[in-house]
Short mmCIF file of C-alpha atoms in Angstrom, two decimals:
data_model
loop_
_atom_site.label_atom_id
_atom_site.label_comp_id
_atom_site.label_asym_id
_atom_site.label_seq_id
_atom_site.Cartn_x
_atom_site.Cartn_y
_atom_site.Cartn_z
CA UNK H 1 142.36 14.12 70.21
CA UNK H 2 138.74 13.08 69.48
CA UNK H 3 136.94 11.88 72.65
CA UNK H 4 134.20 9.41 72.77
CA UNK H 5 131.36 8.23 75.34
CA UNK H 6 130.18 4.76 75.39
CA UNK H 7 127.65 2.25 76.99
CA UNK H 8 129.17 -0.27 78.62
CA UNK H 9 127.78 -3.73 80.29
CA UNK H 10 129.24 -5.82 82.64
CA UNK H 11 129.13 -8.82 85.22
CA UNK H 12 130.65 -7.64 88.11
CA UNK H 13 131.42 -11.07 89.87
CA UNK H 14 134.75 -11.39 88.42
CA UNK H 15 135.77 -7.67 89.09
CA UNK H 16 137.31 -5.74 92.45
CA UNK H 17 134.84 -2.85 90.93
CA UNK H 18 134.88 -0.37 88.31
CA UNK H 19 137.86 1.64 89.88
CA UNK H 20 141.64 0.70 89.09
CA UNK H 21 142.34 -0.96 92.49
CA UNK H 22 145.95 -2.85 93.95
CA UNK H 23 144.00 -5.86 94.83
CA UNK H 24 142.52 -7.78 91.67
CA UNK H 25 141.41 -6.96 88.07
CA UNK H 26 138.86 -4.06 87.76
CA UNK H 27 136.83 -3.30 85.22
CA UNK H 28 138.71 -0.24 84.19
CA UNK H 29 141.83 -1.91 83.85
CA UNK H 30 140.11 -4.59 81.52
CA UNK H 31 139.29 -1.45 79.28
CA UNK H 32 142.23 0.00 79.36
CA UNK H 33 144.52 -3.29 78.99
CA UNK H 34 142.37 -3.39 75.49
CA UNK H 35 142.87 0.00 74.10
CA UNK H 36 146.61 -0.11 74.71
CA UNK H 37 146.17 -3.27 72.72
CA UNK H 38 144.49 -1.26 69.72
CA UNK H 39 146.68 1.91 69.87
CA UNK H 40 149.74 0.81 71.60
CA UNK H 41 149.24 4.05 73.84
CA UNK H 42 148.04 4.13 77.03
CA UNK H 43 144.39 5.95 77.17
CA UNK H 44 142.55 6.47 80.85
CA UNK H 45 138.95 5.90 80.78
CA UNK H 46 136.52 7.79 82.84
CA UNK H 47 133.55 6.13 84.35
CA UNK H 48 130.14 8.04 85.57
CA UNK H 49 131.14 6.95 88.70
CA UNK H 50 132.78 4.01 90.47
CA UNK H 51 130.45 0.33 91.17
CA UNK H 52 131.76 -1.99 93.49
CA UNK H 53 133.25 -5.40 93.12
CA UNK H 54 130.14 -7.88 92.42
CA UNK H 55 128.04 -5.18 91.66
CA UNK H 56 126.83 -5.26 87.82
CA UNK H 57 126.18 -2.30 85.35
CA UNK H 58 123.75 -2.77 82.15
CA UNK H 59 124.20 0.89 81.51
CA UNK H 60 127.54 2.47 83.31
CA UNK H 61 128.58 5.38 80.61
CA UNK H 62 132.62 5.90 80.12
CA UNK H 63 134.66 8.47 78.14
CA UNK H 64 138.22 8.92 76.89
CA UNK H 65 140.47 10.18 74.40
CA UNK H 66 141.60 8.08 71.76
CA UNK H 67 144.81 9.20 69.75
CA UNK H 68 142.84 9.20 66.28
CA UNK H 69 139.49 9.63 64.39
CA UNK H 70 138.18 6.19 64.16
CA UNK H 71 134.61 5.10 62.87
CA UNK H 72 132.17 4.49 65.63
CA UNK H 73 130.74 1.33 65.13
CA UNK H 74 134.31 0.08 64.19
CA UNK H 75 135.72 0.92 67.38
CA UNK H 76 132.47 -0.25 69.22
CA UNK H 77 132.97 -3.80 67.69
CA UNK H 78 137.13 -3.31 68.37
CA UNK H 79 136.43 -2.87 72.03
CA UNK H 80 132.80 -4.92 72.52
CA UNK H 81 134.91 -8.17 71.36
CA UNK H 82 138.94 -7.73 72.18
CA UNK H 83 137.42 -7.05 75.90
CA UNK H 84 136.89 -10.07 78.17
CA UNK H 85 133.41 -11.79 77.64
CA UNK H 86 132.05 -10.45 80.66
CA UNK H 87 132.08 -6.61 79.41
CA UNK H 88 130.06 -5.74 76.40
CA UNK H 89 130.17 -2.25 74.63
CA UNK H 90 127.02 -1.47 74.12
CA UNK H 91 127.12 1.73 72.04
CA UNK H 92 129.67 4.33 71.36
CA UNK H 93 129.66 7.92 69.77
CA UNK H 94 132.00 10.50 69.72
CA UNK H 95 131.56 13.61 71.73
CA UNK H 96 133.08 16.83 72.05
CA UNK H 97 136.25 17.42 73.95
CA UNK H 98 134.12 18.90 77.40
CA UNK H 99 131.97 16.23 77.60
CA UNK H 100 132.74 14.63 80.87
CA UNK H 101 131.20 11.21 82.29
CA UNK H 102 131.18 12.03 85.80
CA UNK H 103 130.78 15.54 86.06
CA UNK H 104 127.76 15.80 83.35
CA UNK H 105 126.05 12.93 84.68
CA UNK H 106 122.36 14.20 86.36
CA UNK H 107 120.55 11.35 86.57
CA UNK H 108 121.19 7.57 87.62
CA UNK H 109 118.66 4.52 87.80
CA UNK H 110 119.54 1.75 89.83
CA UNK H 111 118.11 -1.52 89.82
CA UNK H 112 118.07 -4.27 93.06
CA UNK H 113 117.38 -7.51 92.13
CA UNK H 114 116.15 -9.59 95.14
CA UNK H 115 115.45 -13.61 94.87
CA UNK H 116 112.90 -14.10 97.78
CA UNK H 117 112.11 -17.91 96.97
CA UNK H 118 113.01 -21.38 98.16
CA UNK H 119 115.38 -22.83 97.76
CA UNK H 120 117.73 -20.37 96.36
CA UNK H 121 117.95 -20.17 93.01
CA UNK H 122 121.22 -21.25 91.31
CA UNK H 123 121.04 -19.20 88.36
CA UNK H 124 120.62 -16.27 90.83
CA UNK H 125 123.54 -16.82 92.80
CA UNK H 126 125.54 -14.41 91.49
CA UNK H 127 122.55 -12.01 89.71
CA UNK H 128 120.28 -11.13 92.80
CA UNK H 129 120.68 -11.70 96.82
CA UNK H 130 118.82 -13.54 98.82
CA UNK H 131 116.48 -13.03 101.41
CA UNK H 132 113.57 -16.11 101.62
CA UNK H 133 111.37 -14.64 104.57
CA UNK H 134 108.27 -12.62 105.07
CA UNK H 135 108.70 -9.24 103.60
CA UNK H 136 105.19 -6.93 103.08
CA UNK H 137 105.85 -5.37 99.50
CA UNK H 138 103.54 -2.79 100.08
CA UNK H 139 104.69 -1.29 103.29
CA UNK H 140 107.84 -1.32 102.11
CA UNK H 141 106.56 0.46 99.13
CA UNK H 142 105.03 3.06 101.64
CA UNK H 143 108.48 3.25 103.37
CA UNK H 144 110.23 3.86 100.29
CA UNK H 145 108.14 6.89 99.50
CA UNK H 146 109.83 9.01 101.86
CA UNK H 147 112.85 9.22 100.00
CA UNK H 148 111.37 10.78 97.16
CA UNK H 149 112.41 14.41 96.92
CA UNK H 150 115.02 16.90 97.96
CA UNK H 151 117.14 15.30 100.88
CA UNK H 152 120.46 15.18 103.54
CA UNK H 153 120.98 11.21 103.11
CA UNK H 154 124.80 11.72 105.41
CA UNK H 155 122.55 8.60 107.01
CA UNK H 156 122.22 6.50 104.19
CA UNK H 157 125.92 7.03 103.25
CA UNK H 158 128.49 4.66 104.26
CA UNK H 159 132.06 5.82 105.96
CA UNK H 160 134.63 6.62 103.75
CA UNK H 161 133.16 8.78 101.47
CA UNK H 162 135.10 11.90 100.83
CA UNK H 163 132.35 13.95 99.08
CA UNK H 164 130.91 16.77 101.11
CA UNK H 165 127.81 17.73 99.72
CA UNK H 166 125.62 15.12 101.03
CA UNK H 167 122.20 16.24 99.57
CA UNK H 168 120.70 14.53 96.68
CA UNK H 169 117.04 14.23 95.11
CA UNK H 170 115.73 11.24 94.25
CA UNK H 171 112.78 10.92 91.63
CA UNK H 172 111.64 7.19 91.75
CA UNK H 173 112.18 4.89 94.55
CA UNK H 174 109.80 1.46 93.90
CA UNK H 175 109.76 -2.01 95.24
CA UNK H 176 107.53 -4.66 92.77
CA UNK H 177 107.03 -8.34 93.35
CA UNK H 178 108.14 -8.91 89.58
CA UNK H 179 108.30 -12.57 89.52
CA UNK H 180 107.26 -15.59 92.08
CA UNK H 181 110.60 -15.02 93.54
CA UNK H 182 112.14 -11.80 92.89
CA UNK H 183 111.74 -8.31 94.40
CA UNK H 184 112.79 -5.45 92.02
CA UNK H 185 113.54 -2.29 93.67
CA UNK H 186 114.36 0.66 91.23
CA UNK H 187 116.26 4.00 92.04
CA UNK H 188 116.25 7.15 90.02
CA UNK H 189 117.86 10.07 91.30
CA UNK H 190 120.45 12.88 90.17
CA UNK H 191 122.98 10.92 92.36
CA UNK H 192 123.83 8.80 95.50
CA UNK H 193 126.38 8.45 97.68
CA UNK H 194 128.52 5.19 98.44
CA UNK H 195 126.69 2.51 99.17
CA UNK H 196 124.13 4.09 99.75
CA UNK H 197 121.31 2.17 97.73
CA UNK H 198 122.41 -0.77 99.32
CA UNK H 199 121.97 0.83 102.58
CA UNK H 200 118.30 1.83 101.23
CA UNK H 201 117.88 -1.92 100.40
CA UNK H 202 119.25 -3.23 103.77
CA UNK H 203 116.66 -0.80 105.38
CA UNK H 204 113.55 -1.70 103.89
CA UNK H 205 114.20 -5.10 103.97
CA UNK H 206 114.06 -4.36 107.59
CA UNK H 207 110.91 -1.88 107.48
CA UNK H 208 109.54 -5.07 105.02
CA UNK H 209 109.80 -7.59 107.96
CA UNK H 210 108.81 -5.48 110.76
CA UNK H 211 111.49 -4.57 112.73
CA UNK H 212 111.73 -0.77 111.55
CA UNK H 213 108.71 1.33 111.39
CA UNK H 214 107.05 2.26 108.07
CA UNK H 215 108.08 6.25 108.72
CA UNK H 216 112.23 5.36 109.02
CA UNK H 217 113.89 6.85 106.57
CA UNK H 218 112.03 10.25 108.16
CA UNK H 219 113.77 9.70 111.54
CA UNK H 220 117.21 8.81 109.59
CA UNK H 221 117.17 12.18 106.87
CA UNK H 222 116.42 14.02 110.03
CA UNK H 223 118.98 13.17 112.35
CA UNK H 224 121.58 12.26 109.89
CA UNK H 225 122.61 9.15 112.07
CA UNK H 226 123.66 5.74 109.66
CA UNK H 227 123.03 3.54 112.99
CA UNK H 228 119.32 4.31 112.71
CA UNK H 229 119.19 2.33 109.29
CA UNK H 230 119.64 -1.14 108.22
CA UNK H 231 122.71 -3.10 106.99
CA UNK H 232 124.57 -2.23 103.61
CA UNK H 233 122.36 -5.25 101.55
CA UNK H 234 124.92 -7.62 99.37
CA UNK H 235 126.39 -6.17 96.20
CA UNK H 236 125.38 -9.11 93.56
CA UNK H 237 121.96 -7.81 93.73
CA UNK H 238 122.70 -4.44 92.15
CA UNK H 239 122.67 -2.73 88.55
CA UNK H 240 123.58 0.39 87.24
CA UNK H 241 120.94 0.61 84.42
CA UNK H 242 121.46 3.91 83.15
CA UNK H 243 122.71 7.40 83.13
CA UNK H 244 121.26 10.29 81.71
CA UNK H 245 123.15 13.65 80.64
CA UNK H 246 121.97 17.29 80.43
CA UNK H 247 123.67 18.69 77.39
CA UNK H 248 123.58 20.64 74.51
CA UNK H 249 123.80 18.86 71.09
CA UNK H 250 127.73 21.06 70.86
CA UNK H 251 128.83 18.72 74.01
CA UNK H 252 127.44 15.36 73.47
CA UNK L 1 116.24 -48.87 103.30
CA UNK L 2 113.53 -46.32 102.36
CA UNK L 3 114.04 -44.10 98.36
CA UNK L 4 113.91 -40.59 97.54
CA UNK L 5 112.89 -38.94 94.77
CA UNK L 6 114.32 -35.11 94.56
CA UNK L 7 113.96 -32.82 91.81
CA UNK L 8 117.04 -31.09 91.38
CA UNK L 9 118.29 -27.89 89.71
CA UNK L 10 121.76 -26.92 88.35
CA UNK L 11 124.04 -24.44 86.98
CA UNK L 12 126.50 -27.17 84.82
CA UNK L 13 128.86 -24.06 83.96
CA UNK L 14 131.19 -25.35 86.48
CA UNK L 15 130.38 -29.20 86.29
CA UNK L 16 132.09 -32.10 84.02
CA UNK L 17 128.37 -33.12 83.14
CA UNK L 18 125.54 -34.95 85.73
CA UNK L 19 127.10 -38.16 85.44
CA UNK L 20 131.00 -39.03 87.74
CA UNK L 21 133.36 -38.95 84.89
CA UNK L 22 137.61 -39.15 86.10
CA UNK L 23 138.09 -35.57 84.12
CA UNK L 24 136.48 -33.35 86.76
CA UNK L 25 133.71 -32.43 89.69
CA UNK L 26 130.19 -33.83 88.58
CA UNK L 27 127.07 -33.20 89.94
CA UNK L 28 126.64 -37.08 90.71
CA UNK L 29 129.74 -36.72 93.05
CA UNK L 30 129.04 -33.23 94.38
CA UNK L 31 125.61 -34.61 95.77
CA UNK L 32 127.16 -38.75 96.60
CA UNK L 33 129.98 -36.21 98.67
CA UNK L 34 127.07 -34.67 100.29
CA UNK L 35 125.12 -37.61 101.46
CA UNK L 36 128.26 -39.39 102.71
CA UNK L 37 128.98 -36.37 104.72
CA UNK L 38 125.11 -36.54 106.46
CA UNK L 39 125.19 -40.14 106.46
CA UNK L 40 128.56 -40.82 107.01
CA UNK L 41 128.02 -44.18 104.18
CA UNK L 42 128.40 -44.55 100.30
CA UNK L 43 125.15 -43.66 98.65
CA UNK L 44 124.89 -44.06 95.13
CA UNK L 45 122.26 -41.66 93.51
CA UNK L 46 120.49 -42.37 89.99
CA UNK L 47 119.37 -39.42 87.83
CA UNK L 48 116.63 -39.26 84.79
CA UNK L 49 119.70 -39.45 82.47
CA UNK L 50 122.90 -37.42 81.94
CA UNK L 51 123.35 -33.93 80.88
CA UNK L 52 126.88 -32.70 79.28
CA UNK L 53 129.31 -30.12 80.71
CA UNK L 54 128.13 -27.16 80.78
CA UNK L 55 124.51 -28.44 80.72
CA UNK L 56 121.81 -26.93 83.17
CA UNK L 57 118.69 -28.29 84.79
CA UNK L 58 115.82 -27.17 86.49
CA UNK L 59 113.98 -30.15 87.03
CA UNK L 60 116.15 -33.21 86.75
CA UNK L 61 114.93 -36.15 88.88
CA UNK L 62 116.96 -38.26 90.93
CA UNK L 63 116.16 -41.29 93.54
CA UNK L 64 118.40 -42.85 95.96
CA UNK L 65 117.80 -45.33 99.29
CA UNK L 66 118.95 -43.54 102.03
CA UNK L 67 120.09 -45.61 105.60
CA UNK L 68 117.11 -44.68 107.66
CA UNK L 69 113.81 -42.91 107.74
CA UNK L 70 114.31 -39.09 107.53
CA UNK L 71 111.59 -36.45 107.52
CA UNK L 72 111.29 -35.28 103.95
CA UNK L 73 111.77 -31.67 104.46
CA UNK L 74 114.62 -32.37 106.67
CA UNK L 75 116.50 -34.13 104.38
CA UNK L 76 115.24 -31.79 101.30
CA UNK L 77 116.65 -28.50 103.56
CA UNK L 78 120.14 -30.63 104.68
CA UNK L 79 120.81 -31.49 100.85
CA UNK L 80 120.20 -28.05 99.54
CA UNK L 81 121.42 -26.18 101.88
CA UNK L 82 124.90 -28.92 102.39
CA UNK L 83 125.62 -29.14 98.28
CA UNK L 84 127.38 -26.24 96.88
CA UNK L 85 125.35 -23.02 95.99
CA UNK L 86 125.17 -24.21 91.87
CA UNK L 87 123.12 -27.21 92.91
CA UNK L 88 119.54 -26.84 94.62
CA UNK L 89 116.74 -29.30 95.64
CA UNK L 90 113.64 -27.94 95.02
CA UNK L 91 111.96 -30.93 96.53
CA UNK L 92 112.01 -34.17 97.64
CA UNK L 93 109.66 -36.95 98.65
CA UNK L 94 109.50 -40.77 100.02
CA UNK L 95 108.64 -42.80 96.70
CA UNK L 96 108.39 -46.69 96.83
CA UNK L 97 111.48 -49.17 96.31
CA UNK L 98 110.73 -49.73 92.68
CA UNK L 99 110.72 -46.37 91.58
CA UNK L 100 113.46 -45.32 89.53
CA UNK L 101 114.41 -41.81 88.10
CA UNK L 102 115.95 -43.50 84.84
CA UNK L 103 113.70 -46.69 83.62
CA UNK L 104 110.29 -44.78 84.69
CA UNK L 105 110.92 -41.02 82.90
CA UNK L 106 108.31 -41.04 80.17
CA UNK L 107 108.31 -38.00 79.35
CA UNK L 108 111.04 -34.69 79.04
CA UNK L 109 110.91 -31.01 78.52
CA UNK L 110 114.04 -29.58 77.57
CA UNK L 111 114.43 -25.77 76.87
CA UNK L 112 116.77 -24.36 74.93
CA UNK L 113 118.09 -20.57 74.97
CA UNK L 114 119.81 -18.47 71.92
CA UNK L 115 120.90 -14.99 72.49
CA UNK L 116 120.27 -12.81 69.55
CA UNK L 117 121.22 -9.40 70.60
CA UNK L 118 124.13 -7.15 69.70
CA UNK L 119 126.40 -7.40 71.44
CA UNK L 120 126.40 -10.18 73.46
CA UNK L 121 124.50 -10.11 76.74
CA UNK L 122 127.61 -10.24 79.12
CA UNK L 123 124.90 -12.12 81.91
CA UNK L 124 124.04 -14.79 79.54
CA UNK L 125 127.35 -15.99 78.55
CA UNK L 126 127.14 -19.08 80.85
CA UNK L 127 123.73 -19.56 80.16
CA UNK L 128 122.80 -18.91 76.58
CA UNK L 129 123.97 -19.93 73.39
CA UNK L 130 124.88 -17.01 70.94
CA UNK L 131 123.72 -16.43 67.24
CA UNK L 132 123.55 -12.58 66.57
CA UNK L 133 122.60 -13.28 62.50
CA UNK L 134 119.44 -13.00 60.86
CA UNK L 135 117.07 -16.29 61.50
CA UNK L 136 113.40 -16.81 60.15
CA UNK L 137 111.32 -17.61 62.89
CA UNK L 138 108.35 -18.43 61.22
CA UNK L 139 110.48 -21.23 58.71
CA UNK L 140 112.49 -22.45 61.87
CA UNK L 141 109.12 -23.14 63.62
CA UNK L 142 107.47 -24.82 60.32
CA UNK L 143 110.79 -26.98 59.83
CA UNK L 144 109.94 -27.99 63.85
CA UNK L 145 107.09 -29.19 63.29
CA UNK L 146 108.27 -31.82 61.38
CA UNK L 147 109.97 -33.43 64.19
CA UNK L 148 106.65 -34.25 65.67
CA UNK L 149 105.16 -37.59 66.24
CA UNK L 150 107.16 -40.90 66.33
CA UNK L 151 110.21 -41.26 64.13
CA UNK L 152 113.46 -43.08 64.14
CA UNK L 153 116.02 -40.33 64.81
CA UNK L 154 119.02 -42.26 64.02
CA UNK L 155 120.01 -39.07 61.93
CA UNK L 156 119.90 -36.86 65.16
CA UNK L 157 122.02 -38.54 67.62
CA UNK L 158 125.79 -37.81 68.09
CA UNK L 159 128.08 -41.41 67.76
CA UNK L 160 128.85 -43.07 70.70
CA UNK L 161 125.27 -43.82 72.02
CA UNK L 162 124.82 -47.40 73.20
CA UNK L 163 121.11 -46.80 72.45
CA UNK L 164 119.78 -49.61 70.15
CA UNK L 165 116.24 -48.52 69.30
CA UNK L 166 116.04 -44.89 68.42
CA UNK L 167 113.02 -44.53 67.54
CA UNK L 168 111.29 -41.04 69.43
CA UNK L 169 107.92 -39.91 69.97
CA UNK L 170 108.42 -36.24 69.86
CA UNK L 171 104.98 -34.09 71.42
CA UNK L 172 106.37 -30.75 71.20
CA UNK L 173 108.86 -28.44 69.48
CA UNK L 174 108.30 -24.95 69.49
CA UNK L 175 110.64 -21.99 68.60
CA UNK L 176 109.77 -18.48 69.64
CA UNK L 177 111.41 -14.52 70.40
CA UNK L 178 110.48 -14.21 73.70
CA UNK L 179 112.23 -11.39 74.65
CA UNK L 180 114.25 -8.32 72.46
CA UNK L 181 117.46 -10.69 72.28
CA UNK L 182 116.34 -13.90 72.87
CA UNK L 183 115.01 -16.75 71.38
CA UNK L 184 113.12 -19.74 73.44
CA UNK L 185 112.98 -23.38 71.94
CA UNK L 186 111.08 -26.24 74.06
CA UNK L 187 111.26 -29.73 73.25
CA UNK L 188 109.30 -32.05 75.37
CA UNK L 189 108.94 -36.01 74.15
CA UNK L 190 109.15 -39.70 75.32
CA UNK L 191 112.95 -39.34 75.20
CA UNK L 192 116.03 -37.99 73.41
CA UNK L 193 118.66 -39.63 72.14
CA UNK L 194 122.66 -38.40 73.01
CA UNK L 195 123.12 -35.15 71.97
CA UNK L 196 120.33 -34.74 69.96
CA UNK L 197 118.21 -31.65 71.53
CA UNK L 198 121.93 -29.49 70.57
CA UNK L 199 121.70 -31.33 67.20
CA UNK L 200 118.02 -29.99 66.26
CA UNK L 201 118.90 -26.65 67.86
CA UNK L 202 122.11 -26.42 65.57
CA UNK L 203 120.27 -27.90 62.18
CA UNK L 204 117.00 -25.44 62.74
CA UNK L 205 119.52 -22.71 62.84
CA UNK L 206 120.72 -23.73 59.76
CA UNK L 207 117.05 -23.67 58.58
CA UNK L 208 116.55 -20.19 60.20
CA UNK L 209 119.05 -18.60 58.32
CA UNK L 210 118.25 -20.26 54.90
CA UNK L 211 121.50 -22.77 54.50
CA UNK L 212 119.40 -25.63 54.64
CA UNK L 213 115.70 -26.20 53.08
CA UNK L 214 112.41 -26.39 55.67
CA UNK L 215 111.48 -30.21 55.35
CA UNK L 216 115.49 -31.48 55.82
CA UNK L 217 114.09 -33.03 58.99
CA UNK L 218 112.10 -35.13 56.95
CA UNK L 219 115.39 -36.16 54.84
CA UNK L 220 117.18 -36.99 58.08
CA UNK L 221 114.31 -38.62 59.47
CA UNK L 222 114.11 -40.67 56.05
CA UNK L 223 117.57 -41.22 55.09
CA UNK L 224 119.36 -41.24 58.96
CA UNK L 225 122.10 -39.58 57.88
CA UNK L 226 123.55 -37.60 60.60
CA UNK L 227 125.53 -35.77 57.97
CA UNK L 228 121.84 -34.27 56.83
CA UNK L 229 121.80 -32.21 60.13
CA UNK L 230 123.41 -28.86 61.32
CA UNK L 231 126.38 -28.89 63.70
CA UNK L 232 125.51 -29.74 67.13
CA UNK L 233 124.71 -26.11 69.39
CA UNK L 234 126.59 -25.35 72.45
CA UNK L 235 126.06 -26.75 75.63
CA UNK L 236 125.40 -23.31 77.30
CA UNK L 237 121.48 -22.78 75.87
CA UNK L 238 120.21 -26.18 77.38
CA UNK L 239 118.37 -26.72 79.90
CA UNK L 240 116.14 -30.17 81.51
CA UNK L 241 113.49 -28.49 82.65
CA UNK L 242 111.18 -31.51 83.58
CA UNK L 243 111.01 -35.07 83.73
CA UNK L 244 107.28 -36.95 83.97
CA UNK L 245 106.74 -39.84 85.64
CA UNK L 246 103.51 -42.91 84.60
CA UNK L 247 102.93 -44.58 87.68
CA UNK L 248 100.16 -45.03 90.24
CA UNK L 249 99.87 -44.03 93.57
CA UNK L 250 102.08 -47.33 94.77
CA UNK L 251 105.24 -46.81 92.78
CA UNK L 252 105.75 -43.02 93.21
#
């Protein structure tokens, strides 16, 4: 069976998450509920790794195997506009049958969209959180700096994370005032554990208003201990932009 | 009893319109619910005019008389922060008895939003209109310009105004790609009949893509015939984004 990759976008307000879950419609299940439609078979999609409910992708990257040789851009359009409104498929190519979503991914970018003016913004509500105090950009900037590099984030990493390896590297870690009343802060890394760039946003908001010291994130790679950072910041804010693969031209 | 002024935005994705209609929640009730609940009496508020369902503002004006004296921040804060989280009040301010948000406007900018990517931006579906075909710019901007000055645009308004005189002095109209997938028009003028910013919108459109000839403005300015004009656009793309007030230092 040929297998194919695609882009996908979605606004994750409406969704318990990516992940097939008891409790409410997920994102998977939307995709899956519409290629049963098209093949009348029952096809399981693969995601580069699961997003939480209210959290929003512009660039999450899925792959399954679909029972027949189909045209790309055909079975882009099929699935881009028989899914509900608030997925898009963004692009879609077929790759070969070891390409893997997860497992191949080495490299995410996250985006954390912040609105820091008053009043709230009601366009925002659901696109950005919101924190309207002081917060000094550039020391948070400075604070954000030591998470660049090789690390042990077990204290950026919420509980209930099965995965044991808890070392990643991250290459990019920015906070820019990018409008009169947004923050964006932007993560690149070759992975991150659950929740934890929301934990990296609940922690510099609290290095960015002065109640955790600039050098933090030192003190909480070293001794490992989650109380040491700041509250897991609220999922409408965040976006999976992007994923990146290492491959071959044979596997994707 | 001392009047408000307060400058108002709104998502109208999940409003019947501004104005109380017997079909659904309005803005005018959501905020009337608000001030009976601070002030524990019937208030009646007046905006600059109506917008339709699914109709957004950023800077529609309102003014009401309130019981008693309150400190203007106070009251902007209780307002904002009381009304539900699709409704903000981005400021508010004493203005004198005689002011009023309706018979004083003399001037509106209304913005209007067209998503022309492939596929469909999944974030804008509440708040952009959609037209993913090929559209001339440059023509839809020299077909614009026709609208301006003062004309009787009798051929722009949708029936069921109770408008007598429709005669328009239009300063501004302006089409432009401001972004990969989006297209920006602004519209600011004395006034604008019902319907009729979605009516330009869906008749330069028509322009854009070559169905109808540059100057048919002029025709529908000349002839009035509302059957001259495109199809009225969807609510979705427009926004108030500003209403001006003439008066001296006494009035407001």
């Amino acid at each position: 069976m040929p297998r194919y990759k695609a882009v996908i976008a979605y606004d994750g307000t409406n969704y318990v998450g990516f992940q097939r879950q008891d409790n409410g419609l997920s994102v998977q299940e939307a995709i899956e509920t519409t290629l049963k439609k098209i093949t009348q078979q029952e096809i399981i999609i693969y995601g580069s790794g699961r997003t939480d409910s209210g959290v929003h992708a512009m660039g999450q990257v899925i792959h399954f195997d679909f029972p027949y040789e189909k045209d790309e851009e055909k079975l882009r359009f099929a699935l881009d506009t028989q899914t509900p409104n608030d997925i898009a498929v963004r692009s879609l190519e077929k790759v070969s049958a070891d390409f893997h979503a997860r497992y191949q991914a080495h490299e995410k970018t996250y985006h954390y969209r912040l609105n820091i003016g008053r009043p709230r913004n009601p366009f925002k509500r659901f696109y950005a959180a919101y924190y309207p105090y002081e917060l000094d950009v550039e020391r948070m900037q400075q604070a954000a700096n030591y998470l660049l590099g090789t690390h042990d984030f077990t204290g950026c990493c919420a509980s209930g994370s099965s995965v044991e390896d808890k070392v990643r590297t991250i290459y990019e870690a920015s906070v820019k005032k990018v409008s009169d009343d947004e923050l964006l802060f932007v993560f690149r890394g070759n992975g991150f554990l659950y929740k934890m760039i929301r934990i990296l946003v609940g922690t510099l908001i609290k290095i960015g208003n002065g109640r955790l010291p600039v050098d933090q994130f030192q003190k909480i790679i070293e001794t490992k201990d989650r109380h040491l950072a700041g509250p897991t910041a609220h999922p409408e804010g965040l976006y999976l932009m992007e994923v990146n693969y290492h491959c071959d031209e044979e596997t994707c």
